[in-house]
Short mmCIF file of C-alpha atoms and ligand atoms in Angstrom, two decimals:
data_model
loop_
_atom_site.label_atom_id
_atom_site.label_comp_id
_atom_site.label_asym_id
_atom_site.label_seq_id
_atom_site.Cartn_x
_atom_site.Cartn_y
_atom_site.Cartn_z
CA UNK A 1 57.44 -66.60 -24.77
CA UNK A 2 57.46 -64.35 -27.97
CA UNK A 3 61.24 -63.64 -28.93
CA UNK A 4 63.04 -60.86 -28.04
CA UNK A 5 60.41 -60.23 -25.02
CA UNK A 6 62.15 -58.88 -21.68
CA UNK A 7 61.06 -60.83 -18.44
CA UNK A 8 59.48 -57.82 -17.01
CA UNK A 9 57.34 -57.45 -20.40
CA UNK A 10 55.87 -60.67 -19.60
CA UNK A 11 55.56 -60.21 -16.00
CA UNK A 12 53.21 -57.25 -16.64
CA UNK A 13 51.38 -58.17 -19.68
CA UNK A 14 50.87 -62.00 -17.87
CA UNK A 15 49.46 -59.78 -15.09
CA UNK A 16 46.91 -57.83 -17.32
CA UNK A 17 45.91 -60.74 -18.91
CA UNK A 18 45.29 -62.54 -15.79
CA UNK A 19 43.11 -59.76 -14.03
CA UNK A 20 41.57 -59.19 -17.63
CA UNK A 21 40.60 -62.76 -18.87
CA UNK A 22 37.61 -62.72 -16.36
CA UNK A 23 36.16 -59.60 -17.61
CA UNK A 24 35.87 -61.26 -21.35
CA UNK A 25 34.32 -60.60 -23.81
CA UNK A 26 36.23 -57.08 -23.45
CA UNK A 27 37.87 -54.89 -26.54
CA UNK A 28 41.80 -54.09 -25.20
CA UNK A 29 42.85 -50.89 -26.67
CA UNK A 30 46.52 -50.09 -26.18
CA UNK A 31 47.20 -46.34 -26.61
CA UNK A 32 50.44 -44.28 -26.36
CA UNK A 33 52.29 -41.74 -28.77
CA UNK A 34 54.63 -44.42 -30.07
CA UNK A 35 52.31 -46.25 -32.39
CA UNK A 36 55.26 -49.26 -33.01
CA UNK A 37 55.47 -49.37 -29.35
CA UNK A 38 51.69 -49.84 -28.88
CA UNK A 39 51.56 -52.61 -31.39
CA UNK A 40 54.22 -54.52 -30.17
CA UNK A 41 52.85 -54.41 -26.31
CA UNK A 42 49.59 -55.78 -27.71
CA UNK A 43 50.77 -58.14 -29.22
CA UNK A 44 52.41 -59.28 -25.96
CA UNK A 45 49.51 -58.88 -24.24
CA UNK A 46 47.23 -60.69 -26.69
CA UNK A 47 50.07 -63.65 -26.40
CA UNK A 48 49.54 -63.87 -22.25
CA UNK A 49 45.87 -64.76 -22.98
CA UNK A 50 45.35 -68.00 -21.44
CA UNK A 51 44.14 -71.15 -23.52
CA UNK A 52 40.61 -70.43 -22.89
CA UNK A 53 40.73 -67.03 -23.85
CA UNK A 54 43.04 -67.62 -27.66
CA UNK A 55 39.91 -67.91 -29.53
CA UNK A 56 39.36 -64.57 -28.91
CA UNK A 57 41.09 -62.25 -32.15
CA UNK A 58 43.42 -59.79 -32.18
CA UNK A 59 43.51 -57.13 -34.91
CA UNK A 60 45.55 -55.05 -36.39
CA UNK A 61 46.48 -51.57 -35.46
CA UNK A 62 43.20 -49.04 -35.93
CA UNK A 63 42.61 -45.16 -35.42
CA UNK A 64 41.06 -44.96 -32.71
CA UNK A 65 38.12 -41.59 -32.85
CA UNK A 66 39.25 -39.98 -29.08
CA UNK A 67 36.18 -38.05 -27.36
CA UNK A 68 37.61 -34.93 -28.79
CA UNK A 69 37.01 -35.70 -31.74
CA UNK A 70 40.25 -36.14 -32.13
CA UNK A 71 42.21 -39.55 -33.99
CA UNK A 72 44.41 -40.87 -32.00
CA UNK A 73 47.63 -42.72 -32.89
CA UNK A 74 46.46 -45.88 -31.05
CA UNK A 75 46.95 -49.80 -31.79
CA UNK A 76 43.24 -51.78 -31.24
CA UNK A 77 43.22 -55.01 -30.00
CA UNK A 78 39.94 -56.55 -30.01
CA UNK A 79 39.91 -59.95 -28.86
CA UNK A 80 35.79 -59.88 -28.71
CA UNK A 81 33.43 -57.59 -29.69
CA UNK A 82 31.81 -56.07 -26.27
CA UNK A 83 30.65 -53.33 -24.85
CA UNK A 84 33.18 -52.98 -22.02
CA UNK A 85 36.24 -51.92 -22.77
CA UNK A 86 39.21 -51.06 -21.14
CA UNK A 87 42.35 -48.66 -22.54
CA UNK A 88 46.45 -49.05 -21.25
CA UNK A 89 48.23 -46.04 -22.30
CA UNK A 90 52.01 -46.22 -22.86
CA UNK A 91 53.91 -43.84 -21.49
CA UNK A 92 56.81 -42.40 -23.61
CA UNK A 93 58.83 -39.14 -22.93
CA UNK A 94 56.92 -36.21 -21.85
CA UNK A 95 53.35 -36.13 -20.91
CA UNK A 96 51.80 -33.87 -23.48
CA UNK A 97 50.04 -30.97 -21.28
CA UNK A 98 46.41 -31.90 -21.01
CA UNK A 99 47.51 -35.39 -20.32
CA UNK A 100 44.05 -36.92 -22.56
CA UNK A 101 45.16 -40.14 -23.39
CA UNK A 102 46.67 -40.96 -19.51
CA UNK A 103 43.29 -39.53 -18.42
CA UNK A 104 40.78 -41.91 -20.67
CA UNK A 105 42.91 -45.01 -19.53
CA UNK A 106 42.52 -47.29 -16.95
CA UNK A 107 45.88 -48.28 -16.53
CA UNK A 108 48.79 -46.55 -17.23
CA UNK A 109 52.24 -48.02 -18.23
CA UNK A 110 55.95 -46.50 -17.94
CA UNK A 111 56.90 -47.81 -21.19
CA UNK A 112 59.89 -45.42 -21.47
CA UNK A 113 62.20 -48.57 -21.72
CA UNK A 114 60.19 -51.32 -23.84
CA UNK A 115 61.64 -53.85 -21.77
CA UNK A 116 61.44 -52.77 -18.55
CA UNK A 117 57.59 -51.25 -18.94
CA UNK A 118 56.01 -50.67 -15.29
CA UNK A 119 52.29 -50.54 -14.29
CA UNK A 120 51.92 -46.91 -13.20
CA UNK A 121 48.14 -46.49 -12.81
CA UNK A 122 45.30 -48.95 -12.71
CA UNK A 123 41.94 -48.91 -12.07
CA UNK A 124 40.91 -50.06 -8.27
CA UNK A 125 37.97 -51.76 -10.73
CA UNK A 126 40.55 -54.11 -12.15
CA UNK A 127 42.59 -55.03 -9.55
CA UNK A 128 43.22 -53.62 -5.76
CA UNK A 129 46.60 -51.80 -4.98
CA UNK A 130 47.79 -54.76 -2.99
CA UNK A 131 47.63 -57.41 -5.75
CA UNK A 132 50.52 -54.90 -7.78
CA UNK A 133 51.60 -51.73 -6.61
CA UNK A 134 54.75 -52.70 -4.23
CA UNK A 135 56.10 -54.58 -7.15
CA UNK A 136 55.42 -52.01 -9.65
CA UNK A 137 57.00 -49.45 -7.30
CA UNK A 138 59.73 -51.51 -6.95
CA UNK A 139 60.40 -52.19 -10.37
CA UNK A 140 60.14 -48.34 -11.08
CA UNK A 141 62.58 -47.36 -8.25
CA UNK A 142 65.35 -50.10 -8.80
CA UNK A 143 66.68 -49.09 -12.14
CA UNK A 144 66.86 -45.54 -11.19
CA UNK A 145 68.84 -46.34 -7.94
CA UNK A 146 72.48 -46.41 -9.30
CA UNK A 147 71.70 -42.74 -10.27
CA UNK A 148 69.66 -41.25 -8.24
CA UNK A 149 72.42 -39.26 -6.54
CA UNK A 150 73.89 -38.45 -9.50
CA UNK A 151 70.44 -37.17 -10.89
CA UNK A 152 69.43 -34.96 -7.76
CA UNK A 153 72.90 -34.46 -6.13
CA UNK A 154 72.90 -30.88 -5.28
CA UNK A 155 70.30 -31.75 -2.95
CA UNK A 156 71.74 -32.74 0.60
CA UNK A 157 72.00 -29.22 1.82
CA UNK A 158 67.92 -28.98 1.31
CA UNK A 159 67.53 -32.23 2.88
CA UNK A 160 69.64 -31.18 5.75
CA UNK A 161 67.44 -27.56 6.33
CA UNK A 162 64.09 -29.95 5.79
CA UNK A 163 65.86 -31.95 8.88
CA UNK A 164 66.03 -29.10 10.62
CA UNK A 165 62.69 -28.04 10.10
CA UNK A 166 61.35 -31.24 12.53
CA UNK A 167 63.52 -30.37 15.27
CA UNK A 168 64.98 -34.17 16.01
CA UNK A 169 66.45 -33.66 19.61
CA UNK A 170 69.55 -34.94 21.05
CA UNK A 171 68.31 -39.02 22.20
CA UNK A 172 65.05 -39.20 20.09
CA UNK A 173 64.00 -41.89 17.33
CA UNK A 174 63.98 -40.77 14.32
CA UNK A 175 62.55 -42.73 11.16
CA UNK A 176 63.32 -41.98 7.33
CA UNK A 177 60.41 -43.81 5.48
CA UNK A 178 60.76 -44.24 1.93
CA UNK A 179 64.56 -43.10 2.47
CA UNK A 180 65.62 -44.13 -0.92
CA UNK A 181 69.65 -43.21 -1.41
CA UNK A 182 69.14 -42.15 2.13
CA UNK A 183 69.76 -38.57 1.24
CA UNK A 184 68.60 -37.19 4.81
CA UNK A 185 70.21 -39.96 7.38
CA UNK A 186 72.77 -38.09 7.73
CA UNK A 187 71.39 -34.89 9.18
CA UNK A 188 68.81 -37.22 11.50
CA UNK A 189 71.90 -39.18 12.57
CA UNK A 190 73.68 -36.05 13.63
CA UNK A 191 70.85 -34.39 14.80
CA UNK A 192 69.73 -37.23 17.65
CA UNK A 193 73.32 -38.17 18.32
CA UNK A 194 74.78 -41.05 19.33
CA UNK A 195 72.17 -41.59 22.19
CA UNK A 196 69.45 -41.46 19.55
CA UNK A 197 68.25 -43.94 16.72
CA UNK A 198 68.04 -43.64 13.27
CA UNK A 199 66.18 -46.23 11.47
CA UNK A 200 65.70 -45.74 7.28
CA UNK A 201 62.72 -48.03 5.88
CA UNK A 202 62.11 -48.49 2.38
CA UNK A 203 60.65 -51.49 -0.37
CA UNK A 204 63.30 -51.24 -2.68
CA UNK A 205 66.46 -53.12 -2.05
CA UNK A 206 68.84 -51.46 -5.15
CA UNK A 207 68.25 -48.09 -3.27
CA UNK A 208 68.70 -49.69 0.37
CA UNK A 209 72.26 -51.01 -1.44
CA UNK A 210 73.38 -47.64 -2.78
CA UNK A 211 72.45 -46.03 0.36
CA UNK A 212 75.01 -48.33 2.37
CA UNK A 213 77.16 -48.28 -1.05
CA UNK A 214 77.53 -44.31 0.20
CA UNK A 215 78.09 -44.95 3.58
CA UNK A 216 74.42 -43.71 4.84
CA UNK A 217 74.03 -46.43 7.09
CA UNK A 218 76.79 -44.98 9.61
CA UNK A 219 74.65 -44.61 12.61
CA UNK A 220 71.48 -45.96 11.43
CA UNK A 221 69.83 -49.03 10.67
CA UNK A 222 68.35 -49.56 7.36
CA UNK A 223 65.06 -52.10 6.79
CA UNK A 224 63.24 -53.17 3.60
CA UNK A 225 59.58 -52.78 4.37
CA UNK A 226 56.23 -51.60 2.95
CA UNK A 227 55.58 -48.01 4.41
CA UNK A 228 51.88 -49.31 4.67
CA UNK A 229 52.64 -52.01 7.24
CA UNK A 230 55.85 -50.91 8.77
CA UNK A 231 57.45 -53.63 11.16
CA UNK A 232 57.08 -51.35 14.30
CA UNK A 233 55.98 -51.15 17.82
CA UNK A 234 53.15 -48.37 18.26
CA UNK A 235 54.36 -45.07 19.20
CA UNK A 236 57.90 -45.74 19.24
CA UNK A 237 59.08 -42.97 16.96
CA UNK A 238 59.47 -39.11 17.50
CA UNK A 239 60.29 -37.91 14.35
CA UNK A 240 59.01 -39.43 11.09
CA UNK A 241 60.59 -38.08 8.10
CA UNK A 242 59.05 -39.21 4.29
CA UNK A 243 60.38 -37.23 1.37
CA UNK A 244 58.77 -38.26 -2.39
CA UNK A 245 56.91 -40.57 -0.41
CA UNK A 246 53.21 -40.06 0.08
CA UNK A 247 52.44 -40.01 -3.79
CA UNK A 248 53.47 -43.19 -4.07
CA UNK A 249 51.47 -44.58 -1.51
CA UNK A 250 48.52 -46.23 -3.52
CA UNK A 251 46.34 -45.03 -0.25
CA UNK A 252 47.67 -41.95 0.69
CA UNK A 253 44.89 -42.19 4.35
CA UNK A 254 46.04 -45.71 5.36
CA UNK A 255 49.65 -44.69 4.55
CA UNK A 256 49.61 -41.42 6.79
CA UNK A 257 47.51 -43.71 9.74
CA UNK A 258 50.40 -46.29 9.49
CA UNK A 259 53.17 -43.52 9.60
CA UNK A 260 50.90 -41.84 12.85
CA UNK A 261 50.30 -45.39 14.51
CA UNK A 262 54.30 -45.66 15.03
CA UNK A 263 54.49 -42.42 16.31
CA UNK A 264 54.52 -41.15 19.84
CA UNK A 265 51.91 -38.34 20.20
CA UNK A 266 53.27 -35.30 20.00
CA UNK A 267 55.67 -36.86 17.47
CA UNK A 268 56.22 -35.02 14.34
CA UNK A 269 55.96 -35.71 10.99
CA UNK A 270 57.55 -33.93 8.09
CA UNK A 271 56.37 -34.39 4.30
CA UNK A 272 59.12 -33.02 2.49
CA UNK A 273 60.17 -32.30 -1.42
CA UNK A 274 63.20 -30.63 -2.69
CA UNK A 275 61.13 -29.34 -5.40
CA UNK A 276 57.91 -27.33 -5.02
CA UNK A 277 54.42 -29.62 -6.74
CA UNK A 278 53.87 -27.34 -9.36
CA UNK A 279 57.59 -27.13 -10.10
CA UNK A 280 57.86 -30.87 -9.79
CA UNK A 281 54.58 -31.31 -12.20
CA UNK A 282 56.12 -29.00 -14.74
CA UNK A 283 59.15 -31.01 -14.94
CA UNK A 284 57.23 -34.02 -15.64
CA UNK A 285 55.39 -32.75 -17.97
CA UNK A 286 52.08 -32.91 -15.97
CA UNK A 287 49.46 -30.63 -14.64
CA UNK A 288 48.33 -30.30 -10.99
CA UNK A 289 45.44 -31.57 -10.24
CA UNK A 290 43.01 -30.18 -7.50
CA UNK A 291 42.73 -33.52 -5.92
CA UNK A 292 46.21 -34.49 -5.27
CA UNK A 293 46.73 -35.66 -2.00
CA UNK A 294 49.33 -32.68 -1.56
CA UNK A 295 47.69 -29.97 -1.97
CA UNK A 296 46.86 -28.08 1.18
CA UNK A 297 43.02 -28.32 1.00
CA UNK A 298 43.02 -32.30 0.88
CA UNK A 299 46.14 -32.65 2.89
CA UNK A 300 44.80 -31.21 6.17
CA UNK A 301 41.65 -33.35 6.61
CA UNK A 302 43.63 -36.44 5.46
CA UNK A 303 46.60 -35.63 8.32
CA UNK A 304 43.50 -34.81 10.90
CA UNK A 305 41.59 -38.48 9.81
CA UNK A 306 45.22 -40.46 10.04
CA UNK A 307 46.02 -38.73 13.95
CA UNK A 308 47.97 -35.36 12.82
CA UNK A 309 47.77 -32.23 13.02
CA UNK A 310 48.94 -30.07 10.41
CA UNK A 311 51.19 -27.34 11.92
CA UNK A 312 52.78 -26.13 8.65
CA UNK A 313 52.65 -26.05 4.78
CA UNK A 314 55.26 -24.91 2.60
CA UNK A 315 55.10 -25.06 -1.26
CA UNK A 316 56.98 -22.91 -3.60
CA UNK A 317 59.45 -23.40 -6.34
CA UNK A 318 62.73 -24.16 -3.67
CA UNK A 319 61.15 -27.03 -1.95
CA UNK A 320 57.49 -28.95 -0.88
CA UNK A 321 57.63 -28.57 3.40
CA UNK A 322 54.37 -29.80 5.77
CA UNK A 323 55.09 -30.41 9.10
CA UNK A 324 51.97 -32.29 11.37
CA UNK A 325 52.00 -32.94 15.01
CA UNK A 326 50.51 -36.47 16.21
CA UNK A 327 47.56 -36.20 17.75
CA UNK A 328 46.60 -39.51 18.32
CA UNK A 329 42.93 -38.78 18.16
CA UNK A 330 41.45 -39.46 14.55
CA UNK A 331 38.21 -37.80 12.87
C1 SAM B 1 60.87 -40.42 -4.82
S1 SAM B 1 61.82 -41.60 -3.98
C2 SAM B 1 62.46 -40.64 -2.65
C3 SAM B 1 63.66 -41.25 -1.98
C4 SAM B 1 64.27 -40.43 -0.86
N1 SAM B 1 63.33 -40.17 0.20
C5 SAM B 1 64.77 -39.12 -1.43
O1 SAM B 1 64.13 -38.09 -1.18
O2 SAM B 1 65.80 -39.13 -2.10
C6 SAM B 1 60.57 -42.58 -3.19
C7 SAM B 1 61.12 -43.76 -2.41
O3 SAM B 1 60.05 -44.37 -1.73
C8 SAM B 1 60.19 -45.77 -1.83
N2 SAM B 1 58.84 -46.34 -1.70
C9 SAM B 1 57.82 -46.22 -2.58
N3 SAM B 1 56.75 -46.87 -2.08
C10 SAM B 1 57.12 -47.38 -0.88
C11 SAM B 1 56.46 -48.16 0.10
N4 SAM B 1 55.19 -48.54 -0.05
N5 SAM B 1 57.13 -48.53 1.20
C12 SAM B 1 58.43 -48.16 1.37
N6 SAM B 1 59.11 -47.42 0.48
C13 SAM B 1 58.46 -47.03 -0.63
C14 SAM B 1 60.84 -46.02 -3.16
O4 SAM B 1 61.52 -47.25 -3.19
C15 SAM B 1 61.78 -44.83 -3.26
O5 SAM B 1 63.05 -45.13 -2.74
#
């Protein structure tokens, strides 16, 4: 291990270089704003080469000509000339508004802490979702868990009116997937009453420990699970509530069929945000894009393909809001 290199630095870069070494000869190019930062991760990554693959030569840091035109403040490491290539961005700070460099890359890193860098994006050519993407989510979401409340506090009375929105009724089940700090158990709990259940599901267990650290697990049960193969009975749900969750979901189809599979019909479903998208985008620096998985136009047919119907869409500034019916029928 190179000094000075964080566990979760080598846990990633060992990945890439194990889903990698059997595309060789490939040229690595590791791009990102922070040229020190993009030299030092390829580096790393050149070091997780296997044996068989060391021959291969790493160079030093290059301009790199962007299709613009443009030169970009990029670190090149080729460990073979080739004509395939394949380009990790770094993510640092703000996403500059047209987003280029995230956009030419096939994976994307959070590299906001160096030592805790997390696989963000990668191409389904590289490796499938299910070979990284509860891990990386994990890793993403447990560091942010201690203060998460803190961070989006004022909150809880949205979460409460988003509740309300789904009608939960007196004795129904009620599920919270992806329920994070479990910000809206309360108001389910409340709503179904003590002849109801609450159950709140989610992968990472720092922000299934804050949300009993706060008490959220009066009245419901909390379960670490993948929202994409929840450990549920068919239909046994009435009200399925997911807020910041869909996005994450590397298959936003299966995720909403898995969701409608553990849901009575006529159950509802309610896709919630505190935070409009375009809102939301703007504070991350980002752009919507017209084939989001949110957006009205591709969220109906997905809802109607997983078993829902869409019944209403809210999206302004205050707050993100679709509510969907289960059908049960799909197509
Ligand atoms: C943006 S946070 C929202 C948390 C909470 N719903 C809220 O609104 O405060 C997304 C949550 O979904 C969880 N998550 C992401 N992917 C998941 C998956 N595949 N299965 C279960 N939970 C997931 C994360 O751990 C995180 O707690």
């Amino acid at each position: 291990m190179l000094v000075g290199v964080s566990q979760r630095l080598t846990e990633v870069t060992s990945f890439l270089a194990e889903i990698l070494t059997p595309r060789a000869p490939l040229t690595v190019i590791v791009d990102g704003g922070d040229h020190g930062a993009a030299a030092r991760f390829a580096s790393c990554l050149a070091a997780a080469f296997p044996p068989s693959a060391r021959a291969w030569k790493v160079d030093a840091v290059l301009g790199l000509t962007g299709p613009s035109g443009g030169v970009l403040d990029s670190a090149m490491n080729v460990l073979e000339p080739a004509t395939d290539r394949v380009i990790v961005y770094l993510r640092s700070g703000a996403r500059g508004p047209a987003g280029e460099g995230e956009r030419r890359a096939q994976v994307v890193i959070d590299n906001n802490d160096p030592q805790w860098p997390v696989i963000r994006e990668l191409h389904p050519r590289l490796a499938g979702p299910e070979r990284w993407h509860l891990a990386e989510s994990q890793a993403f979401f447990a560091p942010r868990a201690a203060g998460w409340d803190e961070k989006f506090g004022d909150d809880l009375p949205a979460y409460a009116r988003a509740v309300a929105a789904a009608g939960p009724a007196p004795g129904e089940v009620a599920l919270d997937v992806g329920c994070g700090t479990g910000r809206a158990l309360p108001a389910l709990v409340a709503a179904v009453g003590p002849t109801g259940q609450v159950i709140g599901i989610d992968c990472t267990h720092d922000m299934l420990a804050q949300a009993r650290a706060r008490g959220r697990d009066r009245g419901a049960a909390l379960v670490r699970a993948d929202a994409s193969h929840l450990p549920l009975a068919d239909a046994t749900a009435d009200v399925v509530f997911a807020a910041g969750l869909v996005h994450h979901l590397p298959d936003p189809a299966a995720g909403l069929t898995e969701l409608g599979r553990v849901t009575r019909p006529g159950g509802r479903l309610v896709l919630f945000h505190p935070t409009g998208r375009a809102a939301l985008a703007a504070r991350h620096g980002r752009e919507l894009r017209p084939d989001e998985p949110l957006n009205e136009d591709n969220l109906r047919p997905l809802l109607t393909g997983a078993g829902w119907a869409l019944s209403s869409y809210e999206d302004d500034d205050n707050r993100f809001l679709a509510i969907a019916v289960r059908t049960g029928s799909t197509g």
